[in-house]
XYZ file of C-alpha atoms in Angstrom:
727
model
C 12.993 -32.339 9.272
C 15.094 -35.429 8.766
C 17.796 -35.630 11.416
C 21.202 -34.619 10.115
C 19.943 -33.526 6.704
C 18.435 -30.315 5.323
C 15.407 -32.195 3.983
C 11.808 -32.371 5.089
C 9.047 -34.896 4.453
C 5.385 -33.908 4.564
C 2.507 -36.384 4.757
C -0.892 -34.804 4.131
C -3.965 -35.345 1.960
C -4.275 -33.816 -1.496
C -6.283 -30.599 -0.987
C -8.579 -28.657 -3.205
C -10.069 -25.470 -1.791
C -13.347 -27.306 -1.129
C -11.782 -30.302 0.615
C -9.556 -28.068 2.717
C -12.576 -25.982 3.820
C -14.492 -29.145 4.755
C -11.654 -30.514 6.863
C -10.469 -27.264 8.490
C -13.122 -25.044 9.996
C -12.557 -21.361 9.300
C -12.870 -18.664 11.943
C -15.717 -16.314 11.166
C -14.580 -12.702 11.122
C -16.908 -9.808 10.556
C -15.293 -7.344 8.175
C -15.805 -3.684 8.945
C -18.008 -1.745 6.566
C -17.484 1.844 5.483
C -20.105 2.899 8.033
C -18.150 1.143 10.799
C -14.998 3.040 9.826
C -16.899 6.358 9.820
C -18.380 5.652 13.274
C -14.965 4.696 14.635
C -13.387 7.836 13.148
C -15.881 10.140 14.864
C -16.087 8.202 18.154
C -14.596 10.109 21.082
C -13.509 8.942 24.516
C -10.835 9.929 27.033
C -8.158 7.702 25.516
C -8.877 8.900 21.987
C -8.836 12.550 23.105
C -5.464 12.002 24.801
C -4.025 10.321 21.714
C -5.366 13.106 19.513
C -3.726 15.743 21.692
C -0.402 13.901 21.614
C -0.737 13.461 17.863
C -1.494 17.126 17.192
C 1.203 18.312 19.616
C 4.117 15.859 19.237
C 6.250 18.211 21.339
C 4.453 16.831 24.435
C 5.625 13.314 23.628
C 9.330 13.998 23.239
C 9.534 16.710 25.898
C 8.428 14.151 28.508
C 11.516 12.062 27.758
C 13.886 14.998 27.266
C 17.246 14.410 29.003
C 18.372 17.869 30.024
C 21.862 16.919 31.195
C 22.639 14.775 28.146
C 20.855 16.588 25.335
C 20.605 20.297 26.164
C 24.245 21.229 25.511
C 24.285 19.303 22.218
C 21.064 21.014 21.132
C 22.482 24.458 21.974
C 25.692 23.834 19.985
C 23.697 22.404 17.087
C 21.190 25.256 17.215
C 23.884 27.938 17.048
C 25.640 26.231 14.126
C 22.344 25.679 12.284
C 21.204 29.240 12.997
C 24.318 30.745 11.408
C 23.817 28.605 8.314
C 20.086 29.437 8.291
C 20.833 33.183 8.250
C 23.143 32.833 5.280
C 20.868 30.449 3.367
C 17.831 32.604 4.120
C 19.533 35.582 2.451
C 20.881 33.485 -0.435
C 17.755 31.467 -1.233
C 15.607 34.583 -1.072
C 17.334 35.703 -4.279
C 15.881 32.597 -5.967
C 12.401 33.783 -5.027
C 13.131 37.206 -6.612
C 12.500 38.973 -3.294
C 14.597 41.382 -1.195
C 17.129 39.262 0.748
C 15.985 40.063 4.289
C 12.632 38.328 3.729
C 14.612 35.084 3.769
C 15.241 35.727 7.476
C 11.470 35.696 8.046
C 11.211 32.318 6.286
C 13.993 30.966 8.536
C 12.199 32.091 11.709
C 8.385 31.877 11.724
C 7.920 28.342 10.283
C 10.545 26.964 12.692
C 8.577 28.180 15.724
C 5.376 26.434 14.604
C 7.171 23.259 13.552
C 8.732 23.033 17.035
C 5.243 22.362 18.448
C 3.585 20.437 15.590
C 6.383 18.566 13.778
C 7.260 14.910 14.371
C 10.862 14.993 13.107
C 13.470 15.809 15.747
C 16.403 16.440 13.415
C 15.024 18.258 10.378
C 15.827 21.949 9.953
C 12.799 23.818 8.644
C 13.185 26.881 6.435
C 13.874 27.959 2.851
C 14.421 25.186 0.299
C 16.095 26.235 -2.987
C 13.790 24.276 -5.308
C 10.699 25.687 -3.621
C 12.177 29.193 -3.678
C 12.790 28.871 -7.400
C 9.189 27.750 -7.996
C 7.979 30.753 -5.999
C 10.308 33.002 -7.986
C 8.834 31.821 -11.296
C 5.331 32.789 -10.112
C 6.548 36.106 -8.706
C 8.283 37.094 -11.953
C 5.242 36.011 -13.964
C 2.893 38.304 -12.052
C 5.418 41.073 -11.332
C 8.071 40.962 -14.088
C 11.341 42.875 -13.888
C 10.428 44.814 -17.007
C 6.960 45.901 -18.023
C 3.709 46.290 -16.081
C 2.596 43.889 -13.357
C -0.478 41.685 -13.670
C -3.806 43.470 -13.674
C -4.823 42.884 -10.047
C -6.899 45.530 -8.321
C -5.657 46.825 -4.987
C -2.017 47.029 -6.012
C -2.128 50.756 -6.555
C 0.470 52.596 -4.515
C 2.625 49.508 -3.893
C 6.232 49.379 -5.024
C 7.486 46.505 -7.170
C 9.117 44.825 -4.162
C 5.941 45.182 -2.088
C 3.902 43.639 -4.891
C 6.323 40.718 -5.109
C 6.257 40.172 -1.353
C 2.457 40.160 -1.433
C 2.458 37.585 -4.248
C 4.953 35.354 -2.424
C 3.129 35.551 0.929
C -0.313 34.968 -0.634
C 1.045 32.017 -2.614
C 2.623 30.612 0.563
C -0.686 31.029 2.407
C -2.438 29.022 -0.324
C 0.258 26.326 -0.202
C -0.251 26.118 3.563
C -4.012 25.765 3.175
C -3.543 22.892 0.714
C -1.065 21.109 2.973
C -3.281 21.580 6.026
C -6.324 20.278 4.136
C -4.408 17.193 2.972
C -3.232 16.559 6.518
C -6.735 16.867 7.995
C -8.142 14.585 5.291
C -5.389 12.048 6.051
C -4.070 11.942 2.486
C -0.378 12.069 3.307
C 0.003 8.930 1.214
C -0.077 11.007 -1.987
C 3.623 11.680 -1.576
C 4.220 7.962 -2.142
C 3.395 8.517 -5.812
C 6.603 10.531 -6.078
C 9.232 7.813 -6.369
C 12.857 8.372 -5.397
C 13.748 8.229 -9.095
C 11.265 10.964 -9.996
C 12.365 13.185 -7.081
C 16.016 12.688 -8.048
C 15.409 13.708 -11.672
C 13.242 16.647 -10.602
C 15.736 18.018 -8.063
C 18.568 17.644 -10.575
C 16.623 19.751 -13.062
C 15.896 22.246 -10.279
C 19.631 22.441 -9.584
C 20.206 23.381 -13.239
C 17.563 26.114 -12.958
C 19.111 27.385 -9.715
C 22.577 27.415 -11.271
C 21.395 29.477 -14.250
C 19.395 31.842 -12.034
C 22.499 32.616 -9.940
C 24.769 33.313 -12.898
C 23.528 36.898 -13.094
C 24.741 37.551 -9.514
C 28.044 35.748 -10.017
C 28.711 37.661 -13.263
C 27.287 40.962 -12.007
C 24.726 41.248 -14.839
C 21.240 42.709 -14.958
C 19.060 39.865 -16.286
C 15.259 40.075 -16.108
C 13.435 37.187 -14.475
C 11.716 34.938 -17.033
C 9.138 32.259 -16.284
C 7.308 29.622 -18.289
C 8.422 26.951 -20.790
C 11.939 27.384 -22.227
C 12.634 30.172 -19.702
C 16.031 28.632 -18.969
C 16.991 28.792 -22.663
C 15.900 32.420 -22.947
C 17.776 33.339 -19.745
C 20.981 31.733 -21.032
C 20.570 33.603 -24.324
C 20.370 36.937 -22.497
C 23.386 36.057 -20.307
C 25.522 35.115 -23.308
C 24.535 38.310 -25.109
C 25.543 40.414 -22.077
C 28.547 38.407 -20.928
C 31.028 41.006 -22.164
C 29.511 43.422 -19.612
C 30.304 41.156 -16.666
C 31.728 42.699 -13.499
C 35.262 41.318 -13.075
C 35.267 41.985 -9.331
C 32.073 39.938 -8.886
C 33.588 37.072 -10.880
C 36.802 37.072 -8.821
C 34.913 37.187 -5.512
C 32.601 34.349 -6.604
C 35.468 32.145 -7.786
C 37.420 32.649 -4.545
C 34.339 31.887 -2.433
C 33.470 28.757 -4.446
C 37.009 27.350 -4.424
C 37.533 27.902 -0.696
C 34.086 26.605 0.285
C 34.469 23.549 -1.944
C 37.881 22.632 -0.519
C 36.802 23.064 3.108
C 33.618 21.075 2.526
C 35.704 18.235 1.114
C 37.883 18.383 4.231
C 34.753 18.323 6.405
C 33.571 15.168 4.645
C 36.947 13.459 4.810
C 37.630 14.211 8.474
C 34.055 14.296 9.807
C 34.839 11.502 12.265
C 37.649 13.568 13.805
C 36.035 17.014 13.786
C 33.711 17.779 16.733
C 31.626 20.011 14.435
C 31.952 20.750 10.702
C 33.805 23.954 9.900
C 31.094 26.564 9.079
C 33.036 27.781 6.066
C 30.074 29.549 4.415
C 29.579 31.688 7.516
C 33.311 32.405 7.830
C 33.649 33.437 4.180
C 30.520 35.565 4.426
C 31.910 37.456 7.421
C 35.243 37.964 5.631
C 33.491 39.104 2.434
C 31.371 41.553 4.423
C 34.447 43.022 6.095
C 36.445 43.303 2.881
C 33.483 44.810 0.992
C 32.911 47.377 3.745
C 36.607 48.207 4.097
C 37.263 48.702 0.369
C 33.797 50.098 -0.428
C 33.156 47.604 -3.241
C 29.719 49.061 -3.998
C 31.045 52.531 -4.863
C 34.477 51.671 -6.303
C 33.598 48.609 -8.375
C 29.830 48.919 -8.876
C 29.106 45.638 -7.078
C 25.474 44.885 -6.200
C 25.218 44.384 -2.415
C 22.447 43.252 -0.071
C 21.788 46.841 0.951
C 19.740 48.144 3.806
C 18.180 45.472 6.023
C 15.275 46.857 8.077
C 15.374 46.013 11.744
C 12.547 44.076 13.336
C 9.536 42.348 11.872
C 6.790 43.786 9.710
C 3.135 43.760 10.808
C 1.031 40.791 9.643
C -0.903 41.102 6.390
C -3.896 39.279 4.995
C -3.440 37.279 1.764
C -4.855 38.612 -1.480
C -7.705 36.379 -2.679
C -7.241 37.545 -6.278
C -3.692 36.160 -6.175
C -5.168 32.821 -5.074
C -7.055 32.649 -8.364
C -3.917 33.459 -10.366
C -1.632 30.988 -8.579
C -3.828 27.993 -7.698
C -2.322 25.791 -10.428
C 1.255 26.485 -9.287
C 0.454 26.196 -5.561
C -0.498 22.509 -5.618
C 2.801 21.157 -7.019
C 4.634 23.427 -4.554
C 2.650 21.921 -1.670
C 3.479 18.409 -2.862
C 7.166 19.079 -3.602
C 7.784 20.925 -0.325
C 6.207 18.137 1.703
C 7.776 15.306 -0.324
C 11.319 16.585 0.132
C 10.830 17.333 3.835
C 9.195 13.954 4.483
C 12.001 12.134 2.679
C 14.657 13.868 4.802
C 12.657 13.312 7.995
C 12.255 9.605 7.177
C 16.019 9.172 6.725
C 16.800 10.662 10.144
C 13.927 8.867 11.886
C 15.269 5.511 10.691
C 18.810 6.453 11.704
C 17.791 7.514 15.232
C 14.967 4.986 15.741
C 11.775 6.993 16.145
C 8.604 7.291 14.106
C 7.226 10.150 12.048
C 3.641 10.693 10.952
C 3.139 11.814 7.349
C -0.303 13.316 7.962
C 0.926 15.222 11.030
C 3.869 16.491 8.985
C 1.399 17.872 6.438
C -0.497 19.625 9.241
C 2.756 20.988 10.698
C 3.965 22.407 7.381
C 0.502 23.682 6.518
C 0.173 25.658 9.753
C 3.817 26.789 9.519
C 3.324 28.202 6.040
C -0.004 29.846 6.934
C 1.543 31.465 10.019
C 4.720 32.460 8.181
C 2.804 33.899 5.214
C 0.890 36.170 7.606
C 4.249 37.776 8.486
C 5.459 37.988 4.854
C 7.555 34.821 4.859
C 7.611 32.543 1.832
C 7.012 28.787 1.680
C 9.218 26.616 3.881
C 10.413 23.044 3.585
C 13.928 21.891 4.466
C 17.383 22.301 2.976
C 19.399 19.088 2.908
C 22.656 20.778 3.890
C 21.064 22.689 6.782
C 19.412 19.537 8.156
C 22.729 17.729 7.847
C 24.382 20.471 9.931
C 21.694 20.225 12.613
C 22.072 16.434 12.857
C 25.834 16.170 12.475
C 26.574 18.822 15.128
C 24.799 16.751 17.758
C 21.205 17.962 17.587
C 18.873 15.644 19.486
C 15.479 17.361 19.263
C 13.742 20.397 17.808
C 15.173 22.422 20.698
C 18.108 22.842 18.308
C 15.672 24.233 15.734
C 14.289 26.645 18.328
C 17.833 27.845 19.158
C 18.524 28.361 15.428
C 15.364 30.474 15.183
C 16.583 32.582 18.106
C 19.894 33.161 16.275
C 17.940 34.286 13.187
C 15.821 36.568 15.386
C 18.937 38.182 16.923
C 20.259 38.925 13.425
C 16.894 40.336 12.359
C 16.409 42.548 15.408
C 19.942 43.648 16.256
C 22.892 42.896 13.978
C 21.332 42.625 10.527
C 22.919 45.902 9.508
C 26.335 44.210 9.577
C 25.301 42.201 6.485
C 24.378 45.275 4.425
C 27.752 45.487 2.554
C 27.625 41.763 1.641
C 27.945 41.350 -2.169
C 25.113 39.406 -3.754
C 27.727 37.533 -5.761
C 28.834 35.914 -2.473
C 25.295 34.673 -1.883
C 25.129 33.413 -5.463
C 28.432 31.583 -5.060
C 27.251 29.966 -1.812
C 24.049 28.786 -3.509
C 25.949 27.345 -6.484
C 28.526 25.485 -4.401
C 25.723 23.891 -2.354
C 24.244 22.437 -5.555
C 27.009 19.847 -5.771
C 24.952 17.082 -4.169
C 21.968 17.601 -6.475
C 24.079 17.957 -9.629
C 26.009 14.770 -8.819
C 22.732 12.871 -9.174
C 23.499 12.675 -12.903
C 25.701 9.728 -11.967
C 22.543 7.714 -11.300
C 21.726 7.460 -15.020
C 24.210 4.646 -15.911
C 23.225 2.706 -12.798
C 19.504 3.000 -13.555
C 20.061 2.054 -17.212
C 21.809 -1.150 -16.163
C 19.407 -2.050 -13.355
C 15.955 -0.761 -14.306
C 15.403 0.935 -17.657
C 11.818 2.108 -17.031
C 13.079 3.930 -13.921
C 15.877 5.403 -16.016
C 13.301 6.678 -18.521
C 11.337 8.295 -15.676
C 14.511 10.006 -14.394
C 15.602 11.321 -17.799
C 12.134 12.465 -18.931
C 11.413 14.182 -15.607
C 14.770 15.945 -15.605
C 14.658 17.218 -19.180
C 10.956 18.096 -19.025
C 11.571 20.153 -15.872
C 14.589 21.841 -17.505
C 12.761 22.774 -20.694
C 9.134 23.235 -19.582
C 9.658 24.590 -16.079
C 9.500 22.873 -12.706
C 5.703 22.733 -12.373
C 5.027 21.289 -15.844
C 8.128 19.101 -15.581
C 6.843 17.553 -12.365
C 3.478 16.860 -14.009
C 5.170 15.262 -17.027
C 7.407 13.141 -14.797
C 4.468 11.979 -12.702
C 2.552 11.105 -15.869
C 5.469 9.076 -17.263
C 5.907 7.315 -13.911
C 2.240 6.319 -13.791
C 2.389 5.148 -17.415
C 5.390 2.943 -16.561
C 3.501 1.465 -13.613
C 0.427 0.827 -15.757
C 2.508 -0.769 -18.512
C 4.287 -3.017 -16.018
C 0.951 -4.218 -14.669
C -0.771 -4.338 -18.048
C 2.031 -6.241 -19.795
C 3.679 -8.390 -17.109
C 6.150 -11.170 -17.773
C 3.987 -14.306 -17.868
C 5.647 -17.702 -17.774
C 4.988 -21.398 -18.246
C 6.123 -23.411 -15.243
C 7.528 -26.919 -14.947
C 8.381 -29.185 -12.053
C 11.923 -29.345 -10.680
C 12.756 -33.044 -10.611
C 12.020 -34.809 -7.373
C 10.515 -31.767 -5.602
C 7.226 -29.920 -5.194
C 8.863 -26.772 -6.618
C 7.799 -25.234 -9.947
C 9.910 -22.755 -11.916
C 9.924 -21.144 -15.357
C 10.705 -23.956 -17.771
C 13.061 -21.702 -19.746
C 15.357 -21.168 -16.779
C 16.297 -24.713 -15.734
C 17.603 -27.912 -17.313
C 16.451 -30.471 -14.746
C 12.684 -30.108 -15.167
C 9.696 -32.392 -15.716
C 6.641 -31.299 -17.687
C 3.671 -33.692 -17.647
C 2.398 -34.511 -21.114
C -0.818 -32.680 -21.942
C -0.491 -30.325 -18.945
C 0.397 -26.635 -19.045
C 1.046 -24.539 -15.945
C 0.598 -20.826 -16.630
C 1.691 -18.222 -14.091
C -0.119 -14.876 -13.970
C 2.218 -12.399 -12.179
C -0.054 -9.384 -11.689
C -3.607 -8.334 -10.825
C -6.279 -9.095 -13.417
C -8.337 -6.074 -14.386
C -10.017 -4.433 -17.364
C -6.767 -3.300 -19.007
C -4.844 -6.571 -19.079
C -7.506 -9.263 -19.486
C -7.017 -9.353 -23.268
C -3.255 -9.544 -22.749
C -3.602 -12.682 -20.620
C -5.984 -14.216 -23.160
C -3.471 -13.612 -25.942
C -0.677 -15.126 -23.835
C -2.790 -18.229 -23.281
C -3.474 -18.430 -27.022
C 0.293 -18.499 -27.544
C 0.349 -21.812 -25.662
C -0.842 -23.484 -28.854
C -4.513 -22.884 -29.587
C -7.343 -20.375 -29.492
C -10.183 -21.965 -27.487
C -12.920 -19.846 -29.085
C -11.697 -20.618 -32.594
C -11.465 -24.343 -31.795
C -14.962 -24.309 -30.297
C -16.434 -22.628 -33.367
C -14.645 -25.054 -35.677
C -15.976 -28.023 -33.705
C -19.548 -26.743 -33.782
C -19.241 -26.140 -37.520
C -17.916 -29.692 -37.933
C -20.843 -31.111 -35.929
C -23.266 -29.155 -38.088
C -21.743 -30.697 -41.230
C -21.779 -34.199 -39.748
C -25.467 -33.863 -38.789
C -26.353 -32.727 -42.320
C -24.450 -35.633 -43.858
C -26.148 -38.100 -41.513
C -29.543 -36.614 -42.330
C -28.936 -36.894 -46.084
C -27.578 -40.417 -45.735
C -24.182 -39.462 -47.112
C -22.532 -40.500 -43.861
C -22.843 -43.909 -42.221
C -21.806 -44.495 -38.605
C -20.863 -48.084 -37.750
C -19.480 -49.582 -34.582
C -16.117 -49.927 -36.337
C -15.751 -46.806 -38.439
C -17.402 -43.869 -40.130
C -18.029 -44.119 -43.888
C -18.621 -40.978 -45.955
C -19.704 -41.063 -49.580
C -19.230 -37.338 -50.386
C -16.604 -34.680 -49.873
C -17.573 -31.343 -48.283
C -15.992 -27.949 -48.778
C -15.988 -24.765 -46.781
C -18.590 -23.195 -49.060
C -21.138 -25.781 -47.973
C -21.252 -24.352 -44.451
C -24.522 -22.856 -43.355
C -24.256 -22.743 -39.599
C -25.896 -20.278 -37.248
C -22.977 -18.130 -36.056
C -24.778 -17.341 -32.786
C -24.571 -20.999 -31.740
C -20.937 -21.568 -32.641
C -19.623 -20.597 -29.213
C -22.079 -22.834 -27.341
C -20.982 -26.087 -25.659
C -20.421 -29.023 -28.027
C -23.508 -31.273 -27.982
C -23.282 -34.976 -28.974
C -26.769 -36.024 -27.824
C -28.190 -36.817 -31.289
C -25.025 -38.572 -32.551
C -24.371 -42.297 -32.243
C -21.131 -41.711 -30.306
C -18.732 -39.034 -29.131
C -16.155 -37.735 -31.590
C -12.433 -37.943 -30.939
C -11.346 -34.570 -32.239
C -7.670 -35.504 -32.370
C -8.312 -38.347 -34.826
C -9.115 -38.036 -38.516
C -12.612 -36.705 -39.258
C -14.816 -37.764 -42.190
C -15.589 -35.786 -45.334
C -12.304 -33.826 -45.201
C -13.525 -31.923 -42.146
C -10.605 -30.166 -40.461
C -10.654 -29.042 -36.829
C -7.591 -27.596 -35.019
C -6.132 -30.086 -32.604
C -5.793 -29.401 -28.892
C -2.623 -30.920 -27.506
C -3.356 -30.309 -23.825
C -6.047 -31.775 -21.605
C -5.306 -29.782 -18.414
C -4.434 -26.137 -17.823
C -3.286 -24.901 -14.412
C -3.471 -21.166 -13.694
C -1.167 -20.013 -10.891
C -2.913 -17.130 -9.083
C -0.285 -16.743 -6.333
C 0.660 -13.239 -7.560
C -2.897 -12.057 -8.382
C -3.680 -9.476 -5.706
C -7.071 -8.285 -6.976
C -9.655 -8.969 -9.638
C -12.096 -6.318 -10.849
C -15.520 -6.900 -12.393
C -14.250 -6.602 -15.978
C -11.462 -9.058 -15.235
C -13.931 -11.381 -13.511
C -16.245 -11.426 -16.538
C -13.343 -11.918 -18.942
C -11.924 -14.746 -16.810
C -15.270 -16.529 -16.660
C -15.703 -16.278 -20.438
C -12.206 -17.672 -20.986
C -12.766 -20.551 -18.556
C -16.010 -21.475 -20.259
C -14.335 -21.522 -23.672
C -11.581 -23.798 -22.350
C -14.024 -26.128 -20.619
C -16.146 -26.366 -23.779
C -13.150 -27.578 -25.788
C -12.612 -30.300 -23.158
C -9.656 -28.674 -21.389
C -9.769 -29.114 -17.625
C -8.874 -25.848 -15.889
C -7.457 -25.604 -12.376
C -6.783 -22.391 -10.469
C -4.265 -22.619 -7.623
C -3.057 -20.442 -4.719
C -5.969 -18.025 -5.097
C -6.198 -15.294 -2.465
C -9.086 -15.997 -0.026
C -10.543 -12.531 -0.573
C -10.587 -13.049 -4.342
C -12.266 -16.428 -3.840
C -14.835 -14.795 -1.566
C -15.454 -12.124 -4.203
C -16.001 -14.812 -6.852
C -18.682 -16.421 -4.678
C -20.339 -13.052 -3.971
C -20.384 -12.132 -7.668
C -22.082 -15.401 -8.753
C -18.992 -16.494 -10.642
C -19.785 -20.207 -10.424
C -22.387 -22.086 -12.452
C -22.861 -25.514 -14.046
C -19.690 -25.164 -16.131
C -17.384 -23.098 -13.912
C -17.336 -24.927 -10.568
C -15.584 -24.299 -7.235
C -13.954 -27.704 -7.518
C -11.419 -26.307 -10.000
C -9.718 -24.310 -7.205
C -6.812 -26.011 -5.443
C -4.815 -25.015 -2.415
C -1.345 -25.305 -3.978
C 0.173 -25.881 -7.378
C 1.517 -29.299 -6.403
C -1.932 -30.409 -5.194
C -3.417 -29.585 -8.584
C -0.643 -31.390 -10.508
C -0.958 -34.518 -8.354
C -4.725 -34.460 -8.886
C -4.187 -34.277 -12.661
C -1.696 -37.194 -12.558
C -4.190 -39.244 -10.578
C -6.973 -38.430 -13.036
C -4.779 -38.958 -16.115
C -2.378 -41.791 -15.282
C -1.174 -41.869 -18.889
C 0.697 -38.549 -18.322
C 4.406 -39.211 -18.807
C 6.250 -37.772 -15.881
C 9.538 -39.044 -14.489
C 9.424 -41.744 -11.859
C 11.278 -39.636 -9.318
C 8.198 -37.479 -8.747
C 6.014 -40.573 -8.252
C 8.505 -41.980 -5.772
C 8.473 -38.740 -3.769
C 4.663 -38.810 -3.734
C 4.669 -42.403 -2.511
C 7.163 -41.551 0.242
C 4.978 -38.659 1.346
C 1.874 -40.872 1.483
C 3.744 -43.470 3.556
């Protein structure tokens, strides 16, 4: 650095890749083979066994640092608050799964116990998630519809409709758990990375629409059969509108009061969250009040309101999953496994960053897999996390999963002892609570204008995913959204924004020539930047972009070989005389006189039997016309090329040969060392394509061209800077 100025001066030789390798010895590193990785994976020693135990049981790690005096009270307060919310949400979200409400208490208890030992997130509340419940409900109503016979599955004889539905939900949950556990063991937690935030946002917004429509029948007090499959939302709305005159006024009034009060108090919680020690549990308060009022005025008998009804005490004995249901639900189980894990992992990642600890995606898959398998054995349905419930656990001071364990104990107390107090609770109250908690997901519609202004392909992914999930159902909608997202990624890589670079005056910096005024572009030199990997799908695109620079090398090469063939024929016939001063032709040729072997037209131009070389940019004899080539040097900037496949390698070599054969010098700069190593291993180089065309930096290549072609017109400022650097 020059003292007192933000400028630096570098004095170094001009480097190609070859000269740099000769001057600077490279450290030899043996790269691990696949066999080495397999041996390392299965190697076992004391340290590895200890790490494996800590990895499989993360509870050991954080329990060793647990601060009883500082954290225990906060965890107890958080656990009680979260447990009360978990009871209410368990009952409410169970309606989305088309199951009797008390089974939601099982889903809020069993998975939490397992996650306490196996999970890596300390702040996430495990239990029913509305989107997952809705996906389960669509499968349940498909196999056991509200009207008509159930699916033809042997062994269902003697079971009531509710028992059949519980068996479907638990078997489906067991299968989801197996898939998640298998993905965790196989270390494929990275698959969730293919679900971008944009896709998840569009998908959850569509799920919120489905949840809203599914709860209308409880809010309006209507009997609406569960419908699954494409356009199910449209058909459900049609039935609701046809029956809307039969709505129960008492249910509507109760729902409106609950929604207004809960909404207002939630807004107050958000506005004064810094002043409140804990958020006001308004859902729990309103539920208790609704239960008391319903019991006191006997809403079920006097107004015909549908209530939760009898809640059995205790837990039911474990059951084995039905393998025949596995066959019927395998296609729906996989997207559920992915969605449940993706949402939970996203929430866990947010809190881990906020509180500075790490989470393990593969261990999370194992934790949720075992949780769902264990829960399904006791007739619970698939668990993930609810955003609002996790927010309660974190905001009320929860420090570890001890808070989750306390919340499970609260759920257990309700299940074993005081569940009967919730029997007079109107289902419309649960529906209203579900709807009012959709605010966050429905407000995601505000992302559309932002995405349209900032990134239109992402906006397309959001809109297509949302509307596909609304119209086709959540499972097919997720598949469509994922397909559109992958297509956008492929198109971005296949059709990147290539650019021609130029030098910023007086510097070694090169930018797109369209973006700056103060640029220098050497005459006869083009610098082409390739901003993406080169592979089978985009090799032709890059070739076409290079053709747009001014000429097609293959066409020029063929024209030159045709011209040489004509000149040789004229010389042989004596119609063309070659003197030291000029070329004299006594005839005029036409295109129809061509009789060249097309197989030789793309071979290198050969002047060995001619008296002298031909200057292709000057006038040719006998009206022979060959396209002119205005450039003598082409620089390819490989700084952004991260990989090169075999198809791309072959296409690149063919292109380089065509350019070299039309007397264009090609230089490749800033090539990744691993790509360069691959080129050597794949016998990329030969007599025409040589390693000497690779340069360390773009400026090295340009300076080499200026030294080789001193007639290039470039501003003196660049030469002065070069001279200063050499001094």
